[in-house]
mmCIF file with all atom_site columns, C-alpha atoms in Angstrom:
data_model
loop_
_atom_site.group_PDB
_atom_site.id
_atom_site.type_symbol
_atom_site.label_atom_id
_atom_site.label_alt_id
_atom_site.label_comp_id
_atom_site.label_asym_id
_atom_site.label_entity_id
_atom_site.label_seq_id
_atom_site.pdbx_PDB_ins_code
_atom_site.Cartn_x
_atom_site.Cartn_y
_atom_site.Cartn_z
_atom_site.occupancy
_atom_site.B_iso_or_equiv
_atom_site.pdbx_formal_charge
_atom_site.auth_seq_id
_atom_site.auth_comp_id
_atom_site.auth_asym_id
_atom_site.auth_atom_id
_atom_site.pdbx_PDB_model_num
ATOM 1   C CA . MET A 1 1   ? -21.349 -13.985 18.901 1.00 65.00 ? 6   MET A CA 1
ATOM 2   C CA . ARG A 1 2   ? -19.332 -16.602 16.998 1.00 76.00 ? 7   ARG A CA 1
ATOM 3   C CA . VAL A 1 3   ? -16.322 -14.353 16.603 1.00 87.00 ? 8   VAL A CA 1
ATOM 4   C CA . ARG A 1 4   ? -16.427 -13.582 20.329 1.00 93.00 ? 9   ARG A CA 1
ATOM 5   C CA . VAL A 1 5   ? -15.796 -17.236 21.199 1.00 94.00 ? 10  VAL A CA 1
ATOM 6   C CA . LEU A 1 6   ? -12.797 -17.288 18.862 1.00 95.00 ? 11  LEU A CA 1
ATOM 7   C CA . LEU A 1 7   ? -11.428 -14.026 20.253 1.00 95.00 ? 12  LEU A CA 1
ATOM 8   C CA . TRP A 1 8   ? -11.935 -14.976 23.914 1.00 97.00 ? 13  TRP A CA 1
ATOM 9   C CA . ALA A 1 9   ? -10.261 -18.369 23.440 1.00 97.00 ? 14  ALA A CA 1
ATOM 10  C CA . GLY A 1 10  ? -7.370  -16.687 21.632 1.00 97.00 ? 15  GLY A CA 1
ATOM 11  C CA . LEU A 1 11  ? -7.026  -13.991 24.267 1.00 98.00 ? 16  LEU A CA 1
ATOM 12  C CA . ALA A 1 12  ? -7.079  -16.566 27.073 1.00 98.00 ? 17  ALA A CA 1
ATOM 13  C CA . ALA A 1 13  ? -4.374  -18.705 25.404 1.00 98.00 ? 18  ALA A CA 1
ATOM 14  C CA . PHE A 1 14  ? -2.254  -15.620 24.692 1.00 98.00 ? 19  PHE A CA 1
ATOM 15  C CA . ALA A 1 15  ? -2.586  -14.265 28.246 1.00 98.00 ? 20  ALA A CA 1
ATOM 16  C CA . ILE A 1 16  ? -1.859  -17.615 29.927 1.00 98.00 ? 21  ILE A CA 1
ATOM 17  C CA . ASP A 1 17  ? 1.203   -18.108 27.720 1.00 98.00 ? 22  ASP A CA 1
ATOM 18  C CA . GLN A 1 18  ? 2.632   -14.649 28.326 1.00 98.00 ? 23  GLN A CA 1
ATOM 19  C CA . LEU A 1 19  ? 1.908   -14.750 32.062 1.00 98.00 ? 24  LEU A CA 1
ATOM 20  C CA . SER A 1 20  ? 3.541   -18.175 32.442 1.00 98.00 ? 25  SER A CA 1
ATOM 21  C CA . LYS A 1 21  ? 6.657   -17.017 30.568 1.00 97.00 ? 26  LYS A CA 1
ATOM 22  C CA . TYR A 1 22  ? 6.896   -13.887 32.681 1.00 96.00 ? 27  TYR A CA 1
ATOM 23  C CA . LEU A 1 23  ? 6.528   -15.792 35.956 1.00 97.00 ? 28  LEU A CA 1
ATOM 24  C CA . VAL A 1 24  ? 8.952   -18.609 35.140 1.00 95.00 ? 29  VAL A CA 1
ATOM 25  C CA . VAL A 1 25  ? 11.566  -16.611 33.227 1.00 93.00 ? 30  VAL A CA 1
ATOM 26  C CA . HIS A 1 26  ? 11.516  -13.266 35.042 1.00 93.00 ? 31  HIS A CA 1
ATOM 27  C CA . VAL A 1 27  ? 10.135  -13.996 38.527 1.00 96.00 ? 32  VAL A CA 1
ATOM 28  C CA . LEU A 1 28  ? 11.503  -17.499 39.176 1.00 96.00 ? 33  LEU A CA 1
ATOM 29  C CA . ARG A 1 29  ? 14.568  -16.605 37.060 1.00 96.00 ? 34  ARG A CA 1
ATOM 30  C CA . VAL A 1 30  ? 14.887  -20.115 35.665 1.00 96.00 ? 35  VAL A CA 1
ATOM 31  C CA . ALA A 1 31  ? 17.965  -19.073 33.630 1.00 95.00 ? 36  ALA A CA 1
ATOM 32  C CA . ASP A 1 32  ? 19.861  -18.661 36.920 1.00 96.00 ? 37  ASP A CA 1
ATOM 33  C CA . HIS A 1 33  ? 19.344  -22.386 37.668 1.00 96.00 ? 38  HIS A CA 1
ATOM 34  C CA . PRO A 1 34  ? 21.635  -24.350 35.286 1.00 90.00 ? 39  PRO A CA 1
ATOM 35  C CA . GLY A 1 35  ? 20.064  -27.698 36.218 1.00 87.00 ? 40  GLY A CA 1
ATOM 36  C CA . GLY A 1 36  ? 16.554  -26.289 36.006 1.00 92.00 ? 41  GLY A CA 1
ATOM 37  C CA . ILE A 1 37  ? 13.866  -26.096 38.649 1.00 94.00 ? 42  ILE A CA 1
ATOM 38  C CA . ASP A 1 38  ? 12.215  -29.388 39.560 1.00 93.00 ? 43  ASP A CA 1
ATOM 39  C CA . VAL A 1 39  ? 8.436   -29.068 39.610 1.00 94.00 ? 44  VAL A CA 1
ATOM 40  C CA . LEU A 1 40  ? 7.271   -32.696 39.546 1.00 92.00 ? 45  LEU A CA 1
ATOM 41  C CA . PRO A 1 41  ? 10.534  -34.605 39.203 1.00 85.00 ? 46  PRO A CA 1
ATOM 42  C CA . PRO A 1 42  ? 11.383  -36.371 36.997 1.00 81.00 ? 47  PRO A CA 1
ATOM 43  C CA . MET A 1 43  ? 8.260   -35.687 34.912 1.00 91.00 ? 48  MET A CA 1
ATOM 44  C CA . LEU A 1 44  ? 8.264   -31.875 34.828 1.00 94.00 ? 49  LEU A CA 1
ATOM 45  C CA . THR A 1 45  ? 11.168  -29.489 35.144 1.00 94.00 ? 50  THR A CA 1
ATOM 46  C CA . PHE A 1 46  ? 11.470  -25.806 34.300 1.00 96.00 ? 51  PHE A CA 1
ATOM 47  C CA . ARG A 1 47  ? 14.553  -25.277 32.116 1.00 95.00 ? 52  ARG A CA 1
ATOM 48  C CA . TYR A 1 48  ? 15.420  -22.080 30.317 1.00 95.00 ? 53  TYR A CA 1
ATOM 49  C CA . GLY A 1 49  ? 15.532  -22.175 26.542 1.00 93.00 ? 54  GLY A CA 1
ATOM 50  C CA . GLU A 1 50  ? 15.768  -19.728 23.674 1.00 92.00 ? 55  GLU A CA 1
ATOM 51  C CA . ASN A 1 51  ? 14.217  -21.136 20.512 1.00 88.00 ? 56  ASN A CA 1
ATOM 52  C CA . ARG A 1 52  ? 15.154  -19.342 17.333 1.00 84.00 ? 57  ARG A CA 1
ATOM 53  C CA . GLY A 1 53  ? 13.543  -22.029 15.174 1.00 73.00 ? 58  GLY A CA 1
ATOM 54  C CA . ILE A 1 54  ? 10.246  -23.868 15.375 1.00 65.00 ? 59  ILE A CA 1
ATOM 55  C CA . ASN A 1 55  ? 9.162   -26.767 17.617 1.00 57.00 ? 60  ASN A CA 1
ATOM 56  C CA . PHE A 1 56  ? 11.962  -28.913 19.029 1.00 50.00 ? 61  PHE A CA 1
ATOM 57  C CA . GLY A 1 57  ? 14.560  -26.464 17.728 1.00 53.00 ? 62  GLY A CA 1
ATOM 58  C CA . LEU A 1 58  ? 13.969  -27.331 14.079 1.00 53.00 ? 63  LEU A CA 1
ATOM 59  C CA . PHE A 1 59  ? 15.095  -24.764 11.525 1.00 56.00 ? 64  PHE A CA 1
ATOM 60  C CA . GLN A 1 60  ? 17.290  -22.946 14.021 1.00 60.00 ? 65  GLN A CA 1
ATOM 61  C CA . GLY A 1 61  ? 18.586  -19.740 12.552 1.00 63.00 ? 66  GLY A CA 1
ATOM 62  C CA . ASN A 1 62  ? 20.273  -16.808 14.185 1.00 68.00 ? 67  ASN A CA 1
ATOM 63  C CA . SER A 1 63  ? 19.659  -14.429 11.305 1.00 75.00 ? 68  SER A CA 1
ATOM 64  C CA . GLU A 1 64  ? 17.253  -11.527 11.445 1.00 83.00 ? 69  GLU A CA 1
ATOM 65  C CA . ALA A 1 65  ? 15.758  -12.762 8.176  1.00 82.00 ? 70  ALA A CA 1
ATOM 66  C CA . ALA A 1 66  ? 14.846  -16.116 9.772  1.00 82.00 ? 71  ALA A CA 1
ATOM 67  C CA . ARG A 1 67  ? 13.335  -14.335 12.777 1.00 87.00 ? 72  ARG A CA 1
ATOM 68  C CA . TRP A 1 68  ? 11.092  -12.095 10.696 1.00 89.00 ? 73  TRP A CA 1
ATOM 69  C CA . PHE A 1 69  ? 10.222  -14.914 8.288  1.00 90.00 ? 74  PHE A CA 1
ATOM 70  C CA . LEU A 1 70  ? 8.913   -16.977 11.226 1.00 91.00 ? 75  LEU A CA 1
ATOM 71  C CA . VAL A 1 71  ? 6.974   -13.947 12.515 1.00 94.00 ? 76  VAL A CA 1
ATOM 72  C CA . ALA A 1 72  ? 5.409   -13.494 9.062  1.00 94.00 ? 77  ALA A CA 1
ATOM 73  C CA . VAL A 1 73  ? 4.530   -17.199 8.745  1.00 93.00 ? 78  VAL A CA 1
ATOM 74  C CA . SER A 1 74  ? 2.931   -17.227 12.218 1.00 95.00 ? 79  SER A CA 1
ATOM 75  C CA . LEU A 1 75  ? 0.906   -14.117 11.446 1.00 97.00 ? 80  LEU A CA 1
ATOM 76  C CA . ALA A 1 76  ? -0.195  -15.495 8.061  1.00 97.00 ? 81  ALA A CA 1
ATOM 77  C CA . ILE A 1 77  ? -1.341  -18.774 9.624  1.00 96.00 ? 82  ILE A CA 1
ATOM 78  C CA . SER A 1 78  ? -3.181  -16.912 12.392 1.00 97.00 ? 83  SER A CA 1
ATOM 79  C CA . ILE A 1 79  ? -4.957  -14.669 9.890  1.00 97.00 ? 84  ILE A CA 1
ATOM 80  C CA . GLY A 1 80  ? -5.754  -17.649 7.662  1.00 96.00 ? 85  GLY A CA 1
ATOM 81  C CA . VAL A 1 81  ? -7.299  -19.649 10.512 1.00 96.00 ? 86  VAL A CA 1
ATOM 82  C CA . PHE A 1 82  ? -9.268  -16.612 11.710 1.00 95.00 ? 87  PHE A CA 1
ATOM 83  C CA . VAL A 1 83  ? -10.679 -15.884 8.240  1.00 95.00 ? 88  VAL A CA 1
ATOM 84  C CA . TRP A 1 84  ? -11.465 -19.567 7.609  1.00 93.00 ? 89  TRP A CA 1
ATOM 85  C CA . LEU A 1 85  ? -13.391 -19.919 10.876 1.00 93.00 ? 90  LEU A CA 1
ATOM 86  C CA . TRP A 1 86  ? -15.114 -16.556 10.434 1.00 90.00 ? 91  TRP A CA 1
ATOM 87  C CA . ARG A 1 87  ? -16.363 -17.437 6.940  1.00 91.00 ? 92  ARG A CA 1
ATOM 88  C CA . THR A 1 88  ? -17.564 -20.963 7.718  1.00 88.00 ? 93  THR A CA 1
ATOM 89  C CA . ALA A 1 89  ? -20.286 -22.260 9.959  1.00 84.00 ? 94  ALA A CA 1
ATOM 90  C CA . ALA A 1 90  ? -17.730 -23.425 12.496 1.00 87.00 ? 95  ALA A CA 1
ATOM 91  C CA . SER A 1 91  ? -18.997 -25.057 15.666 1.00 91.00 ? 96  SER A CA 1
ATOM 92  C CA . ARG A 1 92  ? -18.295 -23.519 19.057 1.00 92.00 ? 97  ARG A CA 1
ATOM 93  C CA . ARG A 1 93  ? -15.710 -26.258 19.662 1.00 94.00 ? 98  ARG A CA 1
ATOM 94  C CA . MET A 1 94  ? -13.946 -25.379 16.378 1.00 95.00 ? 99  MET A CA 1
ATOM 95  C CA . LEU A 1 95  ? -13.894 -21.706 17.362 1.00 95.00 ? 100 LEU A CA 1
ATOM 96  C CA . VAL A 1 96  ? -12.282 -22.552 20.716 1.00 96.00 ? 101 VAL A CA 1
ATOM 97  C CA . PHE A 1 97  ? -9.634  -24.732 19.068 1.00 97.00 ? 102 PHE A CA 1
ATOM 98  C CA . GLY A 1 98  ? -8.975  -22.025 16.486 1.00 97.00 ? 103 GLY A CA 1
ATOM 99  C CA . GLY A 1 99  ? -8.626  -19.475 19.257 1.00 97.00 ? 104 GLY A CA 1
ATOM 100 C CA . LEU A 1 100 ? -6.116  -21.673 21.087 1.00 98.00 ? 105 LEU A CA 1
ATOM 101 C CA . LEU A 1 101 ? -4.020  -22.016 17.938 1.00 98.00 ? 106 LEU A CA 1
ATOM 102 C CA . ILE A 1 102 ? -4.139  -18.292 17.168 1.00 98.00 ? 107 ILE A CA 1
ATOM 103 C CA . GLY A 1 103 ? -3.465  -17.224 20.766 1.00 98.00 ? 108 GLY A CA 1
ATOM 104 C CA . GLY A 1 104 ? -0.490  -19.573 21.046 1.00 98.00 ? 109 GLY A CA 1
ATOM 105 C CA . ALA A 1 105 ? 0.935   -18.467 17.715 1.00 97.00 ? 110 ALA A CA 1
ATOM 106 C CA . LEU A 1 106 ? 0.614   -14.796 18.672 1.00 98.00 ? 111 LEU A CA 1
ATOM 107 C CA . GLY A 1 107 ? 2.250   -15.492 22.043 1.00 98.00 ? 112 GLY A CA 1
ATOM 108 C CA . ASN A 1 108 ? 5.315   -16.827 20.247 1.00 96.00 ? 113 ASN A CA 1
ATOM 109 C CA . VAL A 1 109 ? 5.201   -13.910 17.787 1.00 97.00 ? 114 VAL A CA 1
ATOM 110 C CA . VAL A 1 110 ? 5.408   -11.444 20.688 1.00 98.00 ? 115 VAL A CA 1
ATOM 111 C CA . ASP A 1 111 ? 8.482   -13.289 22.003 1.00 97.00 ? 116 ASP A CA 1
ATOM 112 C CA . ARG A 1 112 ? 10.204  -13.157 18.604 1.00 95.00 ? 117 ARG A CA 1
ATOM 113 C CA . VAL A 1 113 ? 9.476   -9.442  18.259 1.00 96.00 ? 118 VAL A CA 1
ATOM 114 C CA . LEU A 1 114 ? 10.594  -8.557  21.820 1.00 95.00 ? 119 LEU A CA 1
ATOM 115 C CA . TYR A 1 115 ? 13.544  -10.928 22.285 1.00 94.00 ? 120 TYR A CA 1
ATOM 116 C CA . GLY A 1 116 ? 14.441  -12.273 18.854 1.00 92.00 ? 121 GLY A CA 1
ATOM 117 C CA . TYR A 1 117 ? 13.567  -15.818 19.973 1.00 93.00 ? 122 TYR A CA 1
ATOM 118 C CA . VAL A 1 118 ? 10.806  -17.736 21.714 1.00 94.00 ? 123 VAL A CA 1
ATOM 119 C CA . LEU A 1 119 ? 11.126  -18.225 25.470 1.00 95.00 ? 124 LEU A CA 1
ATOM 120 C CA . ASP A 1 120 ? 10.803  -21.899 26.359 1.00 95.00 ? 125 ASP A CA 1
ATOM 121 C CA . PHE A 1 121 ? 10.824  -23.364 29.849 1.00 95.00 ? 126 PHE A CA 1
ATOM 122 C CA . LEU A 1 122 ? 8.884   -26.643 30.064 1.00 95.00 ? 127 LEU A CA 1
ATOM 123 C CA . ASN A 1 123 ? 10.810  -29.912 30.020 1.00 94.00 ? 128 ASN A CA 1
ATOM 124 C CA . MET A 1 124 ? 9.118   -33.266 30.389 1.00 93.00 ? 129 MET A CA 1
ATOM 125 C CA . SER A 1 125 ? 11.028  -36.518 30.865 1.00 88.00 ? 130 SER A CA 1
ATOM 126 C CA . CYS A 1 126 ? 9.853   -39.916 31.916 1.00 86.00 ? 131 CYS A CA 1
ATOM 127 C CA . CYS A 1 127 ? 10.774  -43.477 32.540 1.00 81.00 ? 132 CYS A CA 1
ATOM 128 C CA . GLY A 1 128 ? 14.550  -43.078 32.351 1.00 82.00 ? 133 GLY A CA 1
ATOM 129 C CA . ILE A 1 129 ? 14.396  -41.103 29.108 1.00 85.00 ? 134 ILE A CA 1
ATOM 130 C CA . ASN A 1 130 ? 16.012  -37.682 29.439 1.00 85.00 ? 135 ASN A CA 1
ATOM 131 C CA . ASN A 1 131 ? 14.219  -35.361 27.009 1.00 85.00 ? 136 ASN A CA 1
ATOM 132 C CA . PRO A 1 132 ? 16.602  -32.532 26.008 1.00 87.00 ? 137 PRO A CA 1
ATOM 133 C CA . TYR A 1 133 ? 13.866  -30.337 24.488 1.00 88.00 ? 138 TYR A CA 1
ATOM 134 C CA . VAL A 1 134 ? 11.996  -27.468 26.113 1.00 92.00 ? 139 VAL A CA 1
ATOM 135 C CA . PHE A 1 135 ? 8.746   -25.866 25.028 1.00 94.00 ? 140 PHE A CA 1
ATOM 136 C CA . ASN A 1 136 ? 6.178   -23.409 26.361 1.00 96.00 ? 141 ASN A CA 1
ATOM 137 C CA . LEU A 1 137 ? 2.429   -23.181 26.833 1.00 97.00 ? 142 LEU A CA 1
ATOM 138 C CA . ALA A 1 138 ? 2.008   -21.422 23.484 1.00 97.00 ? 143 ALA A CA 1
ATOM 139 C CA . ASP A 1 139 ? 3.359   -24.579 21.849 1.00 95.00 ? 144 ASP A CA 1
ATOM 140 C CA . VAL A 1 140 ? 0.816   -26.635 23.810 1.00 97.00 ? 145 VAL A CA 1
ATOM 141 C CA . PHE A 1 141 ? -2.009  -24.331 22.694 1.00 98.00 ? 146 PHE A CA 1
ATOM 142 C CA . ILE A 1 142 ? -0.842  -24.430 19.060 1.00 97.00 ? 147 ILE A CA 1
ATOM 143 C CA . PHE A 1 143 ? -0.650  -28.224 19.084 1.00 96.00 ? 148 PHE A CA 1
ATOM 144 C CA . ALA A 1 144 ? -3.989  -28.672 20.894 1.00 97.00 ? 149 ALA A CA 1
ATOM 145 C CA . GLY A 1 145 ? -5.678  -26.129 18.624 1.00 97.00 ? 150 GLY A CA 1
ATOM 146 C CA . ALA A 1 146 ? -4.379  -27.721 15.424 1.00 96.00 ? 151 ALA A CA 1
ATOM 147 C CA . LEU A 1 147 ? -5.259  -31.216 16.624 1.00 96.00 ? 152 LEU A CA 1
ATOM 148 C CA . GLY A 1 148 ? -8.740  -30.067 17.635 1.00 96.00 ? 153 GLY A CA 1
ATOM 149 C CA . LEU A 1 149 ? -9.316  -28.393 14.264 1.00 95.00 ? 154 LEU A CA 1
ATOM 150 C CA . VAL A 1 150 ? -8.353  -31.606 12.497 1.00 93.00 ? 155 VAL A CA 1
ATOM 151 C CA . LEU A 1 151 ? -10.303 -33.995 14.734 1.00 92.00 ? 156 LEU A CA 1
ATOM 152 C CA . PHE A 1 152 ? -13.433 -31.919 15.223 1.00 84.00 ? 157 PHE A CA 1
ATOM 153 C CA . ASP A 1 153 ? -13.852 -30.138 11.911 1.00 78.00 ? 158 ASP A CA 1
ATOM 154 C CA . GLY A 1 154 ? -17.565 -30.968 11.886 1.00 67.00 ? 159 GLY A CA 1
ATOM 155 C CA . LYS A 1 155 ? -17.480 -32.885 8.603  1.00 65.00 ? 160 LYS A CA 1
ATOM 156 C CA . LYS A 1 156 ? -19.261 -36.189 8.577  1.00 54.00 ? 161 LYS A CA 1
ATOM 157 C CA . PRO A 1 157 ? -17.440 -39.158 7.042  1.00 53.00 ? 162 PRO A CA 1
ATOM 158 C CA . SER A 1 158 ? -18.527 -39.931 3.473  1.00 44.00 ? 163 SER A CA 1
#
């Protein structure tokens, strides 16, 4: 039962990420719109991005070695989180957060394997600040999952 919660949360995050990328990148064809597609201007815009590094374009590398290294790291982290949550008496909330992290990580792994980079399309700007970075829902799931695992790890303060 416990593993089911983890798997369902991971599958949901993975499916939502991949579906959103398909719709925005291939159906809306955001790459054909150089200025992006305004969704809730100026707060949310769809802008096409190819991320060969990690969040916010850090560790950009165009080499095949960098690509496969990032795939291996993502897979290792996903397996590590899965095994950790499987072996411990993790709460339902922890299993959901772990699933979000794993599903998001695997969504980005699929992109790297298929395209050689991660498809990004979300851009958020506000209050006169023009944010140049783009991200995707997998990044949101990874961040939310990691934050949830840290904040709700079930340990009581000493």
